[in-house]
Each structure stands twice: as C-alpha cells, then as structure tokens.
PDB file of C-alpha atoms in Angstrom:
ATOM      1  CA  MET K 538      15.318  15.112 -29.011  1.00  0.00           C
ATOM      2  CA  ILE K 539      12.954  13.584 -27.084  1.00  0.00           C
ATOM      3  CA  GLY K 540      15.344  13.589 -23.950  1.00  0.00           C
ATOM      4  CA  GLU K 541      15.931  17.368 -24.518  1.00  0.00           C
ATOM      5  CA  LYS K 542      11.989  18.250 -23.515  1.00  0.00           C
ATOM      6  CA  PHE K 543      12.364  16.110 -20.995  1.00  0.00           C
ATOM      7  CA  THR K 544      12.496  17.823 -16.786  1.00  0.00           C
ATOM      8  CA  LYS K 545      14.866  17.299 -14.054  1.00  0.00           C
ATOM      9  CA  ALA K 546      11.799  15.391 -12.088  1.00  0.00           C
ATOM     10  CA  ALA K 547      10.945  13.599 -15.347  1.00  0.00           C
ATOM     11  CA  ARG K 548      14.022  11.545 -16.640  1.00  0.00           C
ATOM     12  CA  LYS K 549      14.640  11.136 -12.239  1.00  0.00           C
ATOM     13  CA  VAL K 550      11.487   8.911 -12.725  1.00  0.00           C
ATOM     14  CA  VAL K 551      12.689   7.721 -16.108  1.00  0.00           C
ATOM     15  CA  HIS K 552      16.118   6.572 -13.681  1.00  0.00           C
ATOM     16  CA  ASP K 553      14.301   5.220 -11.138  1.00  0.00           C
ATOM     17  CA  ALA K 554      11.987   2.897 -13.111  1.00  0.00           C
ATOM     18  CA  VAL K 555      15.402   0.933 -14.186  1.00  0.00           C
ATOM     19  CA  VAL K 556      16.515   0.441 -10.700  1.00  0.00           C
ATOM     20  CA  GLU K 557      12.959  -0.809  -9.686  1.00  0.00           C
ATOM     21  CA  ALA K 558      12.909  -2.965 -13.407  1.00  0.00           C
ATOM     22  CA  GLU K 559      16.952  -4.724 -11.730  1.00  0.00           C
ATOM     23  CA  ARG K 560      15.599  -3.951  -8.303  1.00  0.00           C
ATOM     24  CA  LEU K 561      13.221  -6.871  -8.940  1.00  0.00           C
ATOM     25  CA  ASP K 562      14.905  -8.602 -11.728  1.00  0.00           C
ATOM     26  CA  ALA K 563      12.864  -8.065 -14.285  1.00  0.00           C
ATOM     27  CA  HIS K 564      13.618  -8.247 -18.605  1.00  0.00           C
ATOM     28  CA  GLU K 565      12.337  -4.953 -19.364  1.00  0.00           C
ATOM     29  CA  ILE K 566      10.943  -1.738 -18.870  1.00  0.00           C
ATOM     30  CA  GLY K 567       7.282  -1.292 -17.788  1.00  0.00           C
ATOM     31  CA  PRO K 568       4.643   1.300 -17.179  1.00  0.00           C
ATOM     32  CA  GLU K 569       4.116  -0.219 -13.496  1.00  0.00           C
ATOM     33  CA  HIS K 570       8.107   0.896 -12.921  1.00  0.00           C
ATOM     34  CA  LEU K 571       7.114   4.478 -14.027  1.00  0.00           C
ATOM     35  CA  ALA K 572       4.563   4.022 -11.980  1.00  0.00           C
ATOM     36  CA  ILE K 573       6.587   3.047  -9.267  1.00  0.00           C
ATOM     37  CA  ALA K 574       9.126   6.323 -10.042  1.00  0.00           C
ATOM     38  CA  VAL K 575       6.915   8.115 -10.445  1.00  0.00           C
ATOM     39  CA  LEU K 576       4.754   7.329  -6.784  1.00  0.00           C
ATOM     40  CA  ASP K 577       6.118  10.545  -5.012  1.00  0.00           C
ATOM     41  CA  ALA K 578       5.197  13.459  -7.571  1.00  0.00           C
ATOM     42  CA  PRO K 579       3.408  16.037  -6.267  1.00  0.00           C
ATOM     43  CA  VAL K 580       0.424  15.838  -8.530  1.00  0.00           C
ATOM     44  CA  LEU K 581       0.188  12.679  -5.966  1.00  0.00           C
ATOM     45  CA  ALA K 582       0.253  13.935  -3.304  1.00  0.00           C
ATOM     46  CA  THR K 583      -3.073  14.824  -3.398  1.00  0.00           C
ATOM     47  CA  PHE K 584      -4.493  10.941  -3.510  1.00  0.00           C
ATOM     48  CA  ASP K 585      -2.252   9.362  -0.147  1.00  0.00           C
ATOM     49  CA  LEU K 586      -1.034   6.205  -2.314  1.00  0.00           C
ATOM     50  CA  PRO K 587       0.098   4.021   0.200  1.00  0.00           C
ATOM     51  CA  ARG K 588       3.313   2.470  -2.197  1.00  0.00           C
ATOM     52  CA  ASP K 589       3.838  -0.415  -0.851  1.00  0.00           C
ATOM     53  CA  GLU K 590       0.002  -1.185  -0.824  1.00  0.00           C
ATOM     54  CA  VAL K 591       0.955   0.298  -5.234  1.00  0.00           C
ATOM     55  CA  VAL K 592       3.917  -2.313  -4.848  1.00  0.00           C
ATOM     56  CA  GLY K 593       1.735  -5.201  -3.934  1.00  0.00           C
ATOM     57  CA  ALA K 594      -0.780  -4.465  -6.364  1.00  0.00           C
ATOM     58  CA  PHE K 595       1.577  -4.989  -9.465  1.00  0.00           C
ATOM     59  CA  ALA K 596       3.270  -8.224  -7.182  1.00  0.00           C
ATOM     60  CA  ALA K 597       0.030  -9.797  -7.167  1.00  0.00           C
ATOM     61  CA  ALA K 598      -0.561  -9.075 -11.328  1.00  0.00           C
ATOM     62  CA  ARG K 599       2.383 -10.245 -12.311  1.00  0.00           C
ATOM     63  CA  ARG K 600       2.354 -13.030 -10.427  1.00  0.00           C
ATOM     64  CA  LYS K 601      -1.009 -14.002 -12.365  1.00  0.00           C
ATOM     65  CA  GLY K 602       0.866 -13.437 -15.588  1.00  0.00           C
ATOM     66  CA  GLY K 603      -0.100 -10.213 -15.220  1.00  0.00           C
ATOM     67  CA  LEU K 604      -3.242  -9.503 -15.373  1.00  0.00           C
ATOM     68  CA  SER K 605      -5.524  -7.332 -14.351  1.00  0.00           C
ATOM     69  CA  GLU K 606      -8.049  -7.801 -11.553  1.00  0.00           C
ATOM     70  CA  ALA K 607     -10.261  -6.575 -14.461  1.00  0.00           C
ATOM     71  CA  ASP K 608      -8.987  -9.248 -16.433  1.00  0.00           C
ATOM     72  CA  THR K 609      -9.117 -11.892 -13.530  1.00  0.00           C
ATOM     73  CA  GLU K 610     -12.973 -10.795 -13.155  1.00  0.00           C
ATOM     74  CA  ALA K 611     -13.157 -10.993 -17.559  1.00  0.00           C
ATOM     75  CA  LEU K 612     -11.853 -14.741 -17.379  1.00  0.00           C
ATOM     76  CA  ARG K 613     -13.694 -15.291 -14.063  1.00  0.00           C
ATOM     77  CA  GLY K 614     -17.674 -14.819 -15.980  1.00  0.00           C
ATOM     78  CA  LEU K 615     -15.954 -17.379 -18.879  1.00  0.00           C
ATOM     79  CA  GLY K 616     -15.404 -19.760 -15.401  1.00  0.00           C
ATOM     80  CA  ILE K 617     -12.105 -19.826 -15.484  1.00  0.00           C
ATOM     81  CA  ASP K 618     -10.691 -19.461 -11.413  1.00  0.00           C
ATOM     82  CA  VAL K 619      -7.412 -17.875 -12.436  1.00  0.00           C
ATOM     83  CA  ASP K 620      -6.195 -18.008  -8.679  1.00  0.00           C
ATOM     84  CA  ALA K 621      -7.132 -21.769  -8.548  1.00  0.00           C
ATOM     85  CA  ILE K 622      -4.622 -22.101 -12.494  1.00  0.00           C
ATOM     86  CA  VAL K 623      -2.135 -19.682 -10.474  1.00  0.00           C
ATOM     87  CA  ALA K 624      -1.259 -22.039  -7.247  1.00  0.00           C
ATOM     88  CA  SER K 625      -1.754 -25.182  -9.114  1.00  0.00           C
ATOM     89  CA  VAL K 626       1.265 -24.001 -11.483  1.00  0.00           C
ATOM     90  CA  GLU K 627       2.921 -22.855  -8.587  1.00  0.00           C
ATOM     91  CA  ARG K 628       2.396 -26.314  -6.903  1.00  0.00           C
ATOM     92  CA  THR K 629       4.270 -27.731  -9.737  1.00  0.00           C
ATOM     93  CA  HIS K 630       6.997 -24.727 -11.088  1.00  0.00           C
ATOM     94  CA  GLY K 631       7.343 -23.286  -8.721  1.00  0.00           C
ATOM     95  CA  GLU K 632       6.420 -19.918  -5.936  1.00  0.00           C
ATOM     96  CA  GLY K 633       6.397 -16.439  -8.867  1.00  0.00           C
ATOM     97  CA  ALA K 634       6.747 -19.379 -12.192  1.00  0.00           C
ATOM     98  CA  LEU K 635       3.417 -17.031 -14.021  1.00  0.00           C
ATOM     99  CA  ALA K 636       5.662 -14.111 -13.318  1.00  0.00           C
ATOM    100  CA  GLY K 637       7.943 -14.234 -15.553  1.00  0.00           C
ATOM    101  CA  ALA K 638      11.248 -15.207 -13.749  1.00  0.00           C
ATOM    102  CA  PRO K 639      13.850 -13.592 -14.943  1.00  0.00           C
ATOM    103  CA  ARG K 640      15.698 -13.880 -18.156  1.00  0.00           C
ATOM    104  CA  ARG K 641      19.307 -13.622 -18.887  1.00  0.00           C
ATOM    105  CA  ARG K 642      18.732 -11.757 -21.801  1.00  0.00           C
ATOM    106  CA  ARG K 643      20.943  -9.453 -24.473  1.00  0.00           C
ATOM    107  CA  ARG K 644      20.816  -6.186 -23.004  1.00  0.00           C
ATOM    108  CA  PHE K 645      21.427  -3.113 -26.150  1.00  0.00           C
ATOM    109  CA  PHE K 646      23.834  -1.127 -25.495  1.00  0.00           C
ATOM    110  CA  GLY K 647      25.907  -2.134 -23.055  1.00  0.00           C
ATOM    111  CA  ASN K 648      24.433  -3.286 -20.414  1.00  0.00           C
ATOM    112  CA  HIS K 649      20.699  -1.510 -20.681  1.00  0.00           C
ATOM    113  CA  LEU K 650      17.766  -3.251 -19.917  1.00  0.00           C
ATOM    114  CA  PRO K 651      15.509  -2.073 -22.515  1.00  0.00           C
ATOM    115  CA  PHE K 652      11.792  -0.434 -22.470  1.00  0.00           C
ATOM    116  CA  THR K 653       8.670  -2.523 -23.892  1.00  0.00           C
ATOM    117  CA  ALA K 654       6.878  -0.779 -26.660  1.00  0.00           C
ATOM    118  CA  ALA K 655       3.769  -0.372 -23.765  1.00  0.00           C
ATOM    119  CA  ALA K 656       6.610   1.539 -21.697  1.00  0.00           C
ATOM    120  CA  LYS K 657       8.131   3.617 -24.228  1.00  0.00           C
ATOM    121  CA  LYS K 658       4.260   4.933 -25.945  1.00  0.00           C
ATOM    122  CA  THR K 659       4.032   6.045 -22.647  1.00  0.00           C
ATOM    123  CA  LEU K 660       7.139   7.929 -23.052  1.00  0.00           C
ATOM    124  CA  GLU K 661       5.268   9.168 -26.071  1.00  0.00           C
ATOM    125  CA  ARG K 662       2.196   9.879 -24.653  1.00  0.00           C
ATOM    126  CA  GLY K 663       3.579  12.207 -21.975  1.00  0.00           C
ATOM    127  CA  LEU K 664       5.110  14.900 -25.050  1.00  0.00           C
ATOM    128  CA  VAL K 665       1.365  14.373 -26.051  1.00  0.00           C
ATOM    129  CA  GLU K 666       0.081  15.824 -22.696  1.00  0.00           C
ATOM    130  CA  ALA K 667       1.902  18.085 -22.393  1.00  0.00           C
ATOM    131  CA  ARG K 668       1.581  19.229 -25.916  1.00  0.00           C
ATOM    132  CA  ASP K 669      -2.312  19.871 -24.927  1.00  0.00           C
ATOM    133  CA  LEU K 670      -0.961  21.527 -21.882  1.00  0.00           C
ATOM    134  CA  GLY K 671       0.148  23.825 -24.091  1.00  0.00           C
ATOM    135  CA  HIS K 672       3.410  23.428 -22.177  1.00  0.00           C
ATOM    136  CA  ASP K 673       6.533  23.155 -23.414  1.00  0.00           C
ATOM    137  CA  PHE K 674       8.060  20.084 -21.385  1.00  0.00           C
ATOM    138  CA  LEU K 675       7.839  16.977 -20.287  1.00  0.00           C
ATOM    139  CA  GLY K 676       7.486  16.540 -16.476  1.00  0.00           C
ATOM    140  CA  GLU K 677       6.554  13.826 -14.097  1.00  0.00           C
ATOM    141  CA  GLU K 678       2.384  15.050 -13.990  1.00  0.00           C
ATOM    142  CA  HIS K 679       3.175  14.616 -18.146  1.00  0.00           C
ATOM    143  CA  LEU K 680       3.545  10.913 -17.127  1.00  0.00           C
ATOM    144  CA  VAL K 681       0.897  10.484 -14.431  1.00  0.00           C
ATOM    145  CA  LEU K 682      -1.631  11.254 -17.253  1.00  0.00           C
ATOM    146  CA  ALA K 683       0.581   9.649 -20.174  1.00  0.00           C
ATOM    147  CA  LEU K 684      -0.007   6.305 -17.632  1.00  0.00           C
ATOM    148  CA  LEU K 685      -4.107   7.036 -16.344  1.00  0.00           C
ATOM    149  CA  ALA K 686      -4.837   7.363 -20.446  1.00  0.00           C
ATOM    150  CA  GLY K 687      -4.270   3.540 -20.797  1.00  0.00           C
ATOM    151  CA  HIS K 688      -7.448   1.341 -19.644  1.00  0.00           C
ATOM    152  CA  GLY K 689      -4.360  -0.930 -18.272  1.00  0.00           C
ATOM    153  CA  LEU K 690      -3.156  -2.746 -15.542  1.00  0.00           C
ATOM    154  CA  VAL K 691      -1.243   0.598 -14.225  1.00  0.00           C
ATOM    155  CA  ALA K 692      -4.374   2.674 -15.142  1.00  0.00           C
ATOM    156  CA  GLU K 693      -6.702  -0.180 -12.395  1.00  0.00           C
ATOM    157  CA  VAL K 694      -4.035  -0.157  -9.870  1.00  0.00           C
ATOM    158  CA  LEU K 695      -3.594   3.934  -9.351  1.00  0.00           C
ATOM    159  CA  GLY K 696      -7.503   3.824  -9.985  1.00  0.00           C
ATOM    160  CA  ALA K 697      -7.833   1.864  -7.409  1.00  0.00           C
ATOM    161  CA  ARG K 698      -6.889   3.760  -5.042  1.00  0.00           C
ATOM    162  CA  GLY K 699      -9.055   7.107  -6.027  1.00  0.00           C
ATOM    163  CA  VAL K 700      -6.210   8.305  -8.528  1.00  0.00           C
ATOM    164  CA  ASP K 701      -8.801   9.236 -11.707  1.00  0.00           C
ATOM    165  CA  TYR K 702      -7.442  10.380 -15.104  1.00  0.00           C
ATOM    166  CA  ALA K 703      -9.501  13.724 -15.575  1.00  0.00           C
ATOM    167  CA  GLU K 704      -9.188  14.736 -11.618  1.00  0.00           C
ATOM    168  CA  VAL K 705      -4.938  15.082 -12.406  1.00  0.00           C
ATOM    169  CA  ARG K 706      -5.515  16.647 -15.319  1.00  0.00           C
ATOM    170  CA  LYS K 707      -7.480  18.621 -13.210  1.00  0.00           C
ATOM    171  CA  LEU K 708      -5.436  19.621 -11.112  1.00  0.00           C
ATOM    172  CA  ILE K 709      -2.351  20.024 -13.826  1.00  0.00           C
ATOM    173  CA  ALA K 710      -4.059  22.412 -15.219  1.00  0.00           C
ATOM    174  CA  ARG K 711      -5.083  24.837 -12.537  1.00  0.00           C
ATOM    175  CA  SER K 712      -1.167  24.516 -10.747  1.00  0.00           C
ATOM    176  CA  SER K 713      -0.053  25.607 -14.666  1.00  0.00           C
ATOM    177  CA  ARG K 714      -2.146  28.802 -14.521  1.00  0.00           C
TER     178      ARG K 714
END
C-alpha cells in the first residue's frame, strides 16, 4: 500500500494540505495545498521562504482562474491582458469570480475532499523520487522534489523564490549520506 511508505512527517503534510484546502473552501485538494503544507520542511529551511508571500502568490493565481505568471505572460504576448479580463469579470460578478467559488460537491468516503489528478500525480512522483534516491520511504523532502519536478504553478511560485529542483535534490542527496 502506498501510504505504508509515508513517514510521519509526510503523512502530516498530506493532512495539512487537506486542512489548507478546507480553510480556503476549495472543492479539491491540489498541488498548491501540498506546497503550502510542506513549506516548513527542513529541506526548504535554507531557502527562507516567506509563507505569506507564497500563499499570496497562490491566491493571486486562483484569482486569475489558476493561471500562473508564465501563463499570464504568454497570453500577454498574444495581446490578451489577463488582468484587464479579471478586473472586468470581477466588476460584473464580484471579487474572486474566477477563483472557482466553493461548490457543494459530493465528497467521497464520507465528508472528505477529493485530490485533483495533479495532486495524486505529485504523491506518485514523490515515490519515484524516493526510489531514485535509494530511499525505501516517502518523506516530505520527496514531496518537495515531486512538486518542483512539474512545470506548473507550484514549481513557478517556488522557483521565483529561489527554490530549484536540482538544488533541493543535491541537498537531499548530501543529507542522506
């Protein structure tokens, strides 16, 4: 079973991601919730990540319908001003209209929020990272690598603050010797 390989700290990250998603009234648990939950991981301590800044970057992306800064810039290159569109939509429908207002959705296994496909893939990728490093467990450091391995919003937000996949992998490899 996949959960049997999780360390206590990794289980706490998953639990905290659920709490974070519920706090934000999200209808699913996504990679950004995992990222917020893993910010205090020892492997990230050297990067001195300001929690409020990271959380704010995810909130800004949610406000733009989940678009990252790279997405926004790409659209700007095509002549589309995402900020103007967001402002127009919010004038008509209220602030945060593109953020995906909380939906009453059927939850699975009682009252639990489901994980997005991307969040599930992150957990699976964490196992791959652990295996590639020769570890027989999945720790929060492997989840950090899995989040950085993708080219999505989480990797962009953390990368903009100096957190790099290659650097984190080196730190983990050095610490496990």
